[in-house]
Coordinates of C-alpha atoms in Angstrom, one line a residue:
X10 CA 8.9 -19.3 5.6
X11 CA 10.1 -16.4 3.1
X12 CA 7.0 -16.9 1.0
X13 CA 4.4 -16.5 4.6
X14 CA 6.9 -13.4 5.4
X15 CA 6.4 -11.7 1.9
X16 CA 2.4 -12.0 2.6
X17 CA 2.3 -10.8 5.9
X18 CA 4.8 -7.4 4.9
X19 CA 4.0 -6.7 1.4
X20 CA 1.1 -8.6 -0.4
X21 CA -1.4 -6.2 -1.2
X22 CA 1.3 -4.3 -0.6
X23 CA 2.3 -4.4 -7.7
X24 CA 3.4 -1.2 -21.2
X25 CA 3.1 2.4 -21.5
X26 CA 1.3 5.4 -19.9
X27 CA -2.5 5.7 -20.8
X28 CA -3.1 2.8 -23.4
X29 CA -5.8 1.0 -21.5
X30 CA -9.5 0.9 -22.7
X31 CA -11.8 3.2 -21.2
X32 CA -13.8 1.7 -18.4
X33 CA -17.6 2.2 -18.5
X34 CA -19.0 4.6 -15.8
X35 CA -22.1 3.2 -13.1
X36 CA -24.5 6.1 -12.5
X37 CA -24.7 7.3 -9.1
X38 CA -27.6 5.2 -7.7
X39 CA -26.8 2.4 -4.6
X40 CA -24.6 -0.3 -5.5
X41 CA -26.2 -3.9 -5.2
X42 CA -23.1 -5.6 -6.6
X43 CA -20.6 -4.2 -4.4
X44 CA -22.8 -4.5 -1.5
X45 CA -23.3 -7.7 -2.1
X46 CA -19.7 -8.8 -2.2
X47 CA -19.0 -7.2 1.2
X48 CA -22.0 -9.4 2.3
X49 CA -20.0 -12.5 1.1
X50 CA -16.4 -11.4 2.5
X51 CA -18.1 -11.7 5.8
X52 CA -19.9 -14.7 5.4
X53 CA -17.9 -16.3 3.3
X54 CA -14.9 -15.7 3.6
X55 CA -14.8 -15.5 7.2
X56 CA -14.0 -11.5 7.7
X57 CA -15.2 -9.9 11.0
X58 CA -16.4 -6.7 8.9
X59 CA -15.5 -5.1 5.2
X60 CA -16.0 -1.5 3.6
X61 CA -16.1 0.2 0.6
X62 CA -16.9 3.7 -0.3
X63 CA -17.6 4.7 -3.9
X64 CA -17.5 8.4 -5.5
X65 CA -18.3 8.6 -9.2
X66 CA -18.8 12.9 -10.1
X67 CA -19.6 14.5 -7.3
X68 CA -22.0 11.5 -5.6
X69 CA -20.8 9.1 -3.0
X70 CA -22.0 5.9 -1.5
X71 CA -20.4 3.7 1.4
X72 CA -21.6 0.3 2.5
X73 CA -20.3 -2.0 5.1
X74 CA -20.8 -5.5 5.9
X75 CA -20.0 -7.4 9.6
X76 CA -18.8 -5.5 12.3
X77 CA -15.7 -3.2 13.3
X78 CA -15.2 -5.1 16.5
X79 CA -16.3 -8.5 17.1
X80 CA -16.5 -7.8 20.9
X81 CA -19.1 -5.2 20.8
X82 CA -20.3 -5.8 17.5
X83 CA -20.2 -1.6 16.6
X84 CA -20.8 -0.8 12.8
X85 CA -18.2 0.4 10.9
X86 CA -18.6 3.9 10.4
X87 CA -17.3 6.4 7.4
X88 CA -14.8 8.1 9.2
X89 CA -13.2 4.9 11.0
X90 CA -9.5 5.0 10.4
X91 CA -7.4 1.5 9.3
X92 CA -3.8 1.1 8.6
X93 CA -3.0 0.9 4.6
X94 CA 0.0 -0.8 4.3
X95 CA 1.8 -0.3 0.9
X96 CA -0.6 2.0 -0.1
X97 CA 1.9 4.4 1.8
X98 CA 4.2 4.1 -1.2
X99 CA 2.3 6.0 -3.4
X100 CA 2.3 8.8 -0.9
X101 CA 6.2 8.8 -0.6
X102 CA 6.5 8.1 -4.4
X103 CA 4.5 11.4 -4.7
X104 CA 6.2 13.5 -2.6
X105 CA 10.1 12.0 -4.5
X106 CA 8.7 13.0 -8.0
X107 CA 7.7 16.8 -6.0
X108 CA 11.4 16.9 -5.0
X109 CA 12.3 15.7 -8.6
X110 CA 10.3 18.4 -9.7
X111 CA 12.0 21.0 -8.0
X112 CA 15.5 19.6 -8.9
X113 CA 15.9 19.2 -5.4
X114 CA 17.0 15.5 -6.0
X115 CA 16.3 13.4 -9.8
X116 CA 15.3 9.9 -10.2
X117 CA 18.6 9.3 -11.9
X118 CA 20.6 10.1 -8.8
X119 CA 21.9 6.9 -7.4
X120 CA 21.6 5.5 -4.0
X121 CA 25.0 6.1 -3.2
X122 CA 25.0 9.7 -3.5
X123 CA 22.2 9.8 -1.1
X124 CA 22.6 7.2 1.4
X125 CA 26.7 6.6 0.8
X126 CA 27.7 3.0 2.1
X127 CA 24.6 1.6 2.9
X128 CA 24.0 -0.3 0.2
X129 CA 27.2 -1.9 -0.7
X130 CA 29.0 -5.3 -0.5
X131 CA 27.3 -8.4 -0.6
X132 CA 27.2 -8.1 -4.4
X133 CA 25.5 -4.4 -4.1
X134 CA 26.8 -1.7 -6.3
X135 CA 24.9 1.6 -5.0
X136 CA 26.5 3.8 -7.3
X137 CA 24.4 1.6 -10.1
X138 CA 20.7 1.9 -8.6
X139 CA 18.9 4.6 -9.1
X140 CA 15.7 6.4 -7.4
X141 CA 13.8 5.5 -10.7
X142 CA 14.7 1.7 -10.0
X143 CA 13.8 2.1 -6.3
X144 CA 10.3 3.3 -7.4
X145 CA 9.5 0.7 -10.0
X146 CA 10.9 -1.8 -8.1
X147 CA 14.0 -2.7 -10.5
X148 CA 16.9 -2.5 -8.4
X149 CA 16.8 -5.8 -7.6
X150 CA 17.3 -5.0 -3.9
X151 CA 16.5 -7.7 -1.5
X152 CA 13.4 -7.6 0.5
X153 CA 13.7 -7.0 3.8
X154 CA 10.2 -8.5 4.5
X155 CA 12.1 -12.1 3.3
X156 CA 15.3 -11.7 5.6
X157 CA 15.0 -14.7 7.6
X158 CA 16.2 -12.5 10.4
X159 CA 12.8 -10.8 10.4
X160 CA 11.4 -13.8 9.3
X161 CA 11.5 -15.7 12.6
X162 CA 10.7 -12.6 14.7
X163 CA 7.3 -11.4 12.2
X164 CA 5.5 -14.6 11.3
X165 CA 2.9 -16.6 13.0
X166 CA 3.0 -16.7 16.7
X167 CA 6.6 -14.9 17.0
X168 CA 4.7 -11.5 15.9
X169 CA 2.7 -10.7 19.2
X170 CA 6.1 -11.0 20.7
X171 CA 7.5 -8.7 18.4
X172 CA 5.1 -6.6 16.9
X173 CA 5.8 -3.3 20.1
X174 CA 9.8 -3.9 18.5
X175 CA 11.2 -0.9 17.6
X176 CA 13.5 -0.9 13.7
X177 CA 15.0 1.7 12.2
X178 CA 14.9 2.2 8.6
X179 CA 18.6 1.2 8.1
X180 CA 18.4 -1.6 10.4
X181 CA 15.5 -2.9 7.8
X182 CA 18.0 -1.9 4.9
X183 CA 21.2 -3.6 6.5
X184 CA 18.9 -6.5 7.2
X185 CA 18.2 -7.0 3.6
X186 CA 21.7 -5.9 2.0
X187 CA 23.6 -8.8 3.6
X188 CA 21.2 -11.3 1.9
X189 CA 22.6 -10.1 -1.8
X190 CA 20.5 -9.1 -4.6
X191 CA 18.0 -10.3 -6.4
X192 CA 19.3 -9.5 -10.0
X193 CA 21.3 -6.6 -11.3
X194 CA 19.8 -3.4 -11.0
X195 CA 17.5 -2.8 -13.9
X196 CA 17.8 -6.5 -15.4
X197 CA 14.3 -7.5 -13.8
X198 CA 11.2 -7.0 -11.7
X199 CA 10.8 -7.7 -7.7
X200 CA 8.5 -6.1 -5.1
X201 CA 10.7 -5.3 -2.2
X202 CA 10.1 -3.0 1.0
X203 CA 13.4 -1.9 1.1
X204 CA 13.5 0.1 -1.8
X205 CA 10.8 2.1 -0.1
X206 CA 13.0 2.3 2.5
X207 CA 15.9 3.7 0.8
X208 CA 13.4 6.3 -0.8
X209 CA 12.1 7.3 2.6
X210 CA 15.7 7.9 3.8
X211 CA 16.3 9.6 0.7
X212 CA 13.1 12.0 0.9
X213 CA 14.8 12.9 4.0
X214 CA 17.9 13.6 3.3
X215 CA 17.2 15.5 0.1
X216 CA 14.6 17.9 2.3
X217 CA 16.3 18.0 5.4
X218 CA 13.2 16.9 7.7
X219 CA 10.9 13.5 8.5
X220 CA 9.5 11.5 6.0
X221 CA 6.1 12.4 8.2
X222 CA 6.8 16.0 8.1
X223 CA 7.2 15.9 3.6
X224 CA 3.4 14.1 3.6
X225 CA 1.7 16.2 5.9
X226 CA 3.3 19.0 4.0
X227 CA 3.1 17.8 0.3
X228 CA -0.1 16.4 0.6
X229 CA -2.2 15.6 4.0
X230 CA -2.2 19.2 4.5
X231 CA -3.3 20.3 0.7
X232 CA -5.9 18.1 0.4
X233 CA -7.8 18.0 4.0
X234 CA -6.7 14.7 4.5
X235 CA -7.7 15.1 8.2
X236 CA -7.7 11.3 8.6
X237 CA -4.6 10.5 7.0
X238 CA -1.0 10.3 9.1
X239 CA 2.3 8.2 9.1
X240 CA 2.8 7.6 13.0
X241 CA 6.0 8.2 14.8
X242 CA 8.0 4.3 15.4
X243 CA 6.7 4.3 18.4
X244 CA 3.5 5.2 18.1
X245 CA 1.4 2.0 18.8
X246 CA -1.9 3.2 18.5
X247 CA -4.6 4.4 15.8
X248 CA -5.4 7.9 16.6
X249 CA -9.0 9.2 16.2
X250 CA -12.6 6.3 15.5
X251 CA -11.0 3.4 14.5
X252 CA -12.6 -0.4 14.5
X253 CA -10.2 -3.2 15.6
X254 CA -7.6 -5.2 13.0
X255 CA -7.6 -8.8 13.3
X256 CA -5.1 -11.3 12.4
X257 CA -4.3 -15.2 12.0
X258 CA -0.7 -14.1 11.7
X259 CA -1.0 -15.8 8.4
X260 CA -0.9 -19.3 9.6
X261 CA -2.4 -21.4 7.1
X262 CA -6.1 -23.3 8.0
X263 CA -9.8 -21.9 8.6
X264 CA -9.7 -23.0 12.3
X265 CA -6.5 -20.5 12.6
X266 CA -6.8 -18.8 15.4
X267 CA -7.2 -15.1 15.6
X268 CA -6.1 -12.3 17.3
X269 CA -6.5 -8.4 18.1
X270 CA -3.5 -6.4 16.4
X271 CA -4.8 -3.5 16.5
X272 CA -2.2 -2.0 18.7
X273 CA 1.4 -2.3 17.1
X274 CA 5.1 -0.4 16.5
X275 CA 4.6 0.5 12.8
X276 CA 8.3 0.6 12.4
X277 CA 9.0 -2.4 10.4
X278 CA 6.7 -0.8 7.7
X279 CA 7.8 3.0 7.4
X280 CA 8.1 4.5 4.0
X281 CA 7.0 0.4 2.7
X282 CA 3.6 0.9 4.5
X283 CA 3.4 2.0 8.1
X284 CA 0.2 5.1 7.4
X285 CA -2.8 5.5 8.6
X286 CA -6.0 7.2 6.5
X287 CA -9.4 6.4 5.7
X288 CA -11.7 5.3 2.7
X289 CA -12.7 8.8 2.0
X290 CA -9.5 10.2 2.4
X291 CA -7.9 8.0 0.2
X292 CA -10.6 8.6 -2.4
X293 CA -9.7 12.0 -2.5
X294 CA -6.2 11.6 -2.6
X295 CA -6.1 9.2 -5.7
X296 CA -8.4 11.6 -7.4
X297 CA -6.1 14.3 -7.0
X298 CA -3.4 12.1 -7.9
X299 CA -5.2 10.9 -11.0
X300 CA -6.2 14.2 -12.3
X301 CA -2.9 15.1 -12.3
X302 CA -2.9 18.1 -9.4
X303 CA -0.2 16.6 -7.5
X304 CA 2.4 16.5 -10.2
X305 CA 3.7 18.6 -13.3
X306 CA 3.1 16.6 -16.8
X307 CA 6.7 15.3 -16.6
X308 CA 6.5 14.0 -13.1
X309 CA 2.9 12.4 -13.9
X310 CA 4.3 10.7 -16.9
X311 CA 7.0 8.9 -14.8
X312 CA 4.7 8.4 -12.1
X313 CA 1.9 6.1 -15.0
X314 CA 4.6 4.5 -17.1
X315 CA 3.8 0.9 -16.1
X316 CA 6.0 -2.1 -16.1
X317 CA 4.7 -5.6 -16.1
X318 CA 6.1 -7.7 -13.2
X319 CA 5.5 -11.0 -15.8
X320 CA 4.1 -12.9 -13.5
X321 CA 6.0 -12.0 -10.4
X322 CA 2.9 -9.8 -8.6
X323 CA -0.6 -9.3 -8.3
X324 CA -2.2 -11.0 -11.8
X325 CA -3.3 -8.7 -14.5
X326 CA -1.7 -6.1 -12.5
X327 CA 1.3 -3.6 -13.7
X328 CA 3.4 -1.3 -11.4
X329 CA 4.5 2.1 -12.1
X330 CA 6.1 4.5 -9.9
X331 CA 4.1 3.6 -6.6
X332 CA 1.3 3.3 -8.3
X333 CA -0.4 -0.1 -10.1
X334 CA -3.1 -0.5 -12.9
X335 CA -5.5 -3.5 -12.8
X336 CA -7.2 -5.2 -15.7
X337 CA -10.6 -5.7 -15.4
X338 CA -13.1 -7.7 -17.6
X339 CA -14.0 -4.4 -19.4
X340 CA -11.2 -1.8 -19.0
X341 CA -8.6 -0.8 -16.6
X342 CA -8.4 0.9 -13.1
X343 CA -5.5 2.5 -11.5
X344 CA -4.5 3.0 -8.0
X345 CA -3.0 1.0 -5.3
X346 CA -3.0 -1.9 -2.5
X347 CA -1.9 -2.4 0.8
X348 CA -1.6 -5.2 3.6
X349 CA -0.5 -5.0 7.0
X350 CA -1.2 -7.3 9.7
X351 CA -5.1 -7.4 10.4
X352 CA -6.1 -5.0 7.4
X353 CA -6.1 -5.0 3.8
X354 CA -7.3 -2.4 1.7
X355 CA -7.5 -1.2 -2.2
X356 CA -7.9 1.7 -3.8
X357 CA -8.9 2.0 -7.6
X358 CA -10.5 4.4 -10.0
X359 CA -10.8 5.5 -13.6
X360 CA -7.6 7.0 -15.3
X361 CA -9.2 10.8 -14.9
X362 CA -9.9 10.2 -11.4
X363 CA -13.7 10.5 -11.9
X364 CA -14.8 7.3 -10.5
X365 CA -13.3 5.6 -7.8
X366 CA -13.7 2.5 -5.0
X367 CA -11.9 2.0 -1.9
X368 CA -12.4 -0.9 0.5
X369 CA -10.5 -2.4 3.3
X370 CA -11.5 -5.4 5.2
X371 CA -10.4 -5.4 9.4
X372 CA -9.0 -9.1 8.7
X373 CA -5.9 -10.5 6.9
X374 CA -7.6 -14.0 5.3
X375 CA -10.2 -15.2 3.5
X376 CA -12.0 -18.5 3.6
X377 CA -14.2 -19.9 1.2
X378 CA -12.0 -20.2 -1.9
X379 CA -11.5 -16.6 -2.0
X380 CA -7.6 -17.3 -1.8
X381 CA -7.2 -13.6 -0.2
X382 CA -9.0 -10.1 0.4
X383 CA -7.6 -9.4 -2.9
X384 CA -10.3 -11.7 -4.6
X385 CA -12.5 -9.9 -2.6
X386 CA -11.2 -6.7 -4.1
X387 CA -11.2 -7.9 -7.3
X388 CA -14.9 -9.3 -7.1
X389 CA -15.8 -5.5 -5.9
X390 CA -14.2 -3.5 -8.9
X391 CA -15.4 -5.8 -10.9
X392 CA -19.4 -5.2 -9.4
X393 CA -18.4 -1.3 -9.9
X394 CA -16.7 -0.8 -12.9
X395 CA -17.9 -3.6 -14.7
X396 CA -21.7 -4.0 -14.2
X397 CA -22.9 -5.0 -17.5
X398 CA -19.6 -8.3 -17.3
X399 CA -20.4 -11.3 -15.3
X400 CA -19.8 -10.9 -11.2
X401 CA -16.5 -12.1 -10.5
X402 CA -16.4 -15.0 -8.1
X403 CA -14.7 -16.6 -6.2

């Protein structure tokens, strides 16, 4: 049960700065391997429709495969708007290493002097984590998304009972707290939601407004990200074109059944991955990230030191401070992944933010040996980045 929990609320959801290889650069011209792996995630793997939009220089190409709802059968259009999951955390990381910047909090304040009490007892120290170890996932903070409390309420057919429920952001903490730690803070690696959590509460306390309010601010508002929100708890729906999101509620088995979840309380993911954005959007944020207009040099060197998980994440993938960078056949991409119920998504470029991909499938499985949309993914960077390496498959 904790291992189905952790895929539904953070798969998707994973050294030193700057030492990977180059990776070559495809000219600006249509792209048959990527379009031909969104071909295969729908039939396939089984996904009602799949997306990717490329911009290498100043050129741009999207493609599509399937449909954006199976009940009409509409295309999927440019401009349609999915829910991103954990790529949220790079958003809030971004706008912590802002405040850090303007001494307004550092990432070597601990938990406690933020958020007294809340993390404490249960074997938790919060005087000895710090905002750095929330970031790169070191604080060896439970994972709310493996309570068993949310575990019976979240997975399979329990969600569409659940999925309008409203949580607030301590009840997600408190509901991971009580289950211990994972290790000592700063003795090991473990994804974990909460410590998104206890930097969303954090963002907020250090600049005295919402977590929504410091994006839109920071970032959505800078950079035209028209397309790109984090909704309000109880703000069910996607606001503006958006195709459906379909789930199996990750119940194991091809002849799963599936549902619409399009519609849902995004509480359970806040800081962790509750937004809302678009392939383009995303492009241009990550290329502003990656060129380094977001951050001062200090902050951006935080931000792209890398850790290796050893084996506890995404393989051939290293996590920085909400950011990952993924080894390809013939170089190295950075960026980030996200997964919420009915959509999965990546977004990965070049380290000077040059040449980029993002993708999202409306559908959380994949049949066909696939193992997950992140083979998928994988298959599609590979097509892009690496077109002169053999196609990944699955």
């Amino acid at each position: 049960m904790k291992t189905t929990v952790r895929t539904t609320l953070t798969a998707a959801l994973v050294g030193t700065l700057l030492a990977a290889a180059p990776v070559a650069s495809a000219d600006g011209g249509p792209r048959e391997g990527v379009q031909s792996v969104l071909d295969r995630a729908v039939s396939e793997a089984g996904l009602p429709g799949a997306r990717a939009e490329v911009r290498n220089g100043d050129s741009t190409w999207f493609g599509t495969a399937g449909t954006a709802d199976v009940n009409t059968g509409r295309a999927i259009a440019p401009k349609d708007r999915f829910r991103i999951g954990s790529t949220t955390k790079t958003f809030v990381a971004t706008v912590v290493l802002q405040l850090a910047a303007e001494q307004r909090l550092s990432l070597d304040d601990s938990v406690e002097h933020w958020l007294p009490g809340l993390v404490d007892g249960y074997g938790y120290d919060g005087s000895r984590i710090t905002v750095r170890q929330l970031l790169n996932h070191t604080s060896g903070v439970f994972n709310y998304a493996e309570a068993p409390q949310l575990a019976d309420e979240f997975v399979g057919p329990p969600f569409l009972r659940h999925r309008f429920d409203d949580l607030t952001p301590r009840q997600l903490v408190e509901a991971a707290v009580v289950n211990g730690p994972k290790f000592a803070p700063g003795t090991g690696w473990a994804y974990s939601d909460t410590n998104y959590a206890l930097a969303g509460m954090i963002v907020e306390k250090a600049a005295g407004r919402s977590l929504a309010q410091e994006i839109a601010e920071r970032i959505t508002r800078p950079l035209h990200l028209k397309s790109t929100y984090e909704p309000t708890a109880g703000d069910m729906r996607i606001h503006g074109p958006h195709g459906r999101h379909y789930s199996k509620l990750m119940v194991p088995g091809d002849d799963a059944p599936v549902y619409d979840v399009t519609d849902l309380n995004p509480s359970w993911g806040y800081a962790s991955g509750d937004m809302i954005s678009t392939t383009g959007d995303l492009n241009t944020f990550f290329r502003a990230l990656l060129e380094g207009r977001m951050l001062p040099p200090a902050q951006q060197r935080e931000m792209f030191t890398v850790l290796d998980p050893q084996g506890h994440w995404i393989p051939d993938t290293r996590y920085g401070l909400g950011v990952a960078s993924l080894k390809l056949s013939c170089g190295t991409v950075w960026g980030m992944g996200g997964a919420i119920n009915g959509s999965w998504s990546y977004t990965f470029g070049t380290r000077d933010g040059r040449h980029l991909l993002s993708t999202e499938v409306n559908g959380d499985w994949a049949k066909g040996g696939w193992g997950s949309p992140i083979g998928i993914f994988t298959a599609e960077l590979e097509a892009e980045f690496c077109p002169a390496a053999p196609a990944a498959t699955s």
